[in-house]
Short mmCIF file of C-alpha atoms in Angstrom, two decimals:
data_model
loop_
_atom_site.label_atom_id
_atom_site.label_comp_id
_atom_site.label_asym_id
_atom_site.label_seq_id
_atom_site.Cartn_x
_atom_site.Cartn_y
_atom_site.Cartn_z
CA MET A 1 25.94 2.58 -6.31
CA SER A 2 26.66 -0.85 -4.93
CA LEU A 3 24.12 -3.66 -4.92
CA ALA A 4 24.05 -3.54 -1.12
CA GLN A 5 23.22 0.19 -1.18
CA ALA A 6 20.55 -0.36 -3.84
CA ASN A 7 18.94 -3.10 -1.69
CA LYS A 8 19.06 -0.83 1.36
CA ASN A 9 17.28 1.91 -0.61
CA LEU A 10 14.56 -0.59 -1.59
CA LYS A 11 14.04 -2.00 1.92
CA PHE A 12 10.51 -0.60 2.23
CA ASP A 13 9.64 -0.77 -1.47
CA SER A 14 6.21 -2.39 -1.71
CA ARG A 15 7.58 -4.92 -4.24
CA MET A 16 10.33 -6.02 -1.82
CA ILE A 17 8.57 -6.08 1.56
CA GLU A 18 7.39 -9.70 1.44
CA ARG A 19 10.84 -10.89 0.40
CA ASN A 20 12.62 -8.81 3.04
CA VAL A 21 10.39 -10.17 5.81
CA SER A 22 10.63 -13.78 4.59
CA VAL A 23 14.45 -13.79 4.44
CA GLY A 24 14.78 -12.00 7.77
CA GLU A 25 16.16 -8.69 6.49
CA MET A 26 13.24 -6.94 8.18
CA SER A 27 10.97 -7.94 11.03
CA LYS A 28 7.19 -7.61 10.93
CA GLU A 29 7.48 -5.24 13.87
CA GLU A 30 9.92 -3.02 11.95
CA LEU A 31 7.56 -3.00 8.97
CA LYS A 32 4.59 -2.10 11.18
CA LYS A 33 6.55 0.73 12.80
CA HIS A 34 7.49 2.08 9.36
CA LEU A 35 3.91 1.87 8.04
CA ASP A 36 2.55 3.57 11.17
CA SER A 37 5.02 6.44 10.65
CA LEU A 38 3.79 7.22 7.14
CA PRO A 39 1.51 10.26 6.79
CA ASP A 40 -2.17 9.84 5.90
CA LEU A 41 -2.52 11.23 2.37
CA ALA A 42 -6.14 10.20 1.82
CA HIS A 43 -7.09 13.85 1.30
CA ASN A 44 -4.95 13.91 -1.88
CA VAL A 45 -6.92 11.30 -3.81
CA GLU A 46 -9.07 12.12 -6.78
CA THR A 47 -11.89 9.74 -7.58
CA PHE A 48 -12.69 9.09 -11.23
CA THR A 49 -14.80 6.76 -13.33
CA ILE A 50 -13.75 4.55 -16.21
CA ASP A 51 -15.22 6.97 -18.75
CA GLY A 52 -12.76 9.59 -17.48
CA LYS A 53 -15.28 11.89 -15.84
CA ASN A 54 -14.46 13.12 -12.37
CA SER A 55 -16.98 11.71 -9.90
CA SER A 56 -16.93 14.94 -7.92
CA ASN A 57 -18.97 17.96 -8.99
CA GLU A 58 -18.39 18.24 -12.79
CA GLU A 59 -19.27 21.94 -12.91
CA GLU A 60 -16.34 22.84 -10.64
CA ALA A 61 -13.96 21.83 -13.43
CA HIS A 62 -15.60 24.12 -16.02
#
């Protein structure tokens, strides 16, 4: 894979977004359009505490 192809694959990588916008490889409007197109996956989260216990009903896991 060429460097150009690797950069293209990382265009929307969260570590590269600020750089891509600042050097003009991506506009803020293009970024907003991309972010708006992403699905809402909030229902997939699992809340936990530092001690490792699930903050939801503990008895469901047993």
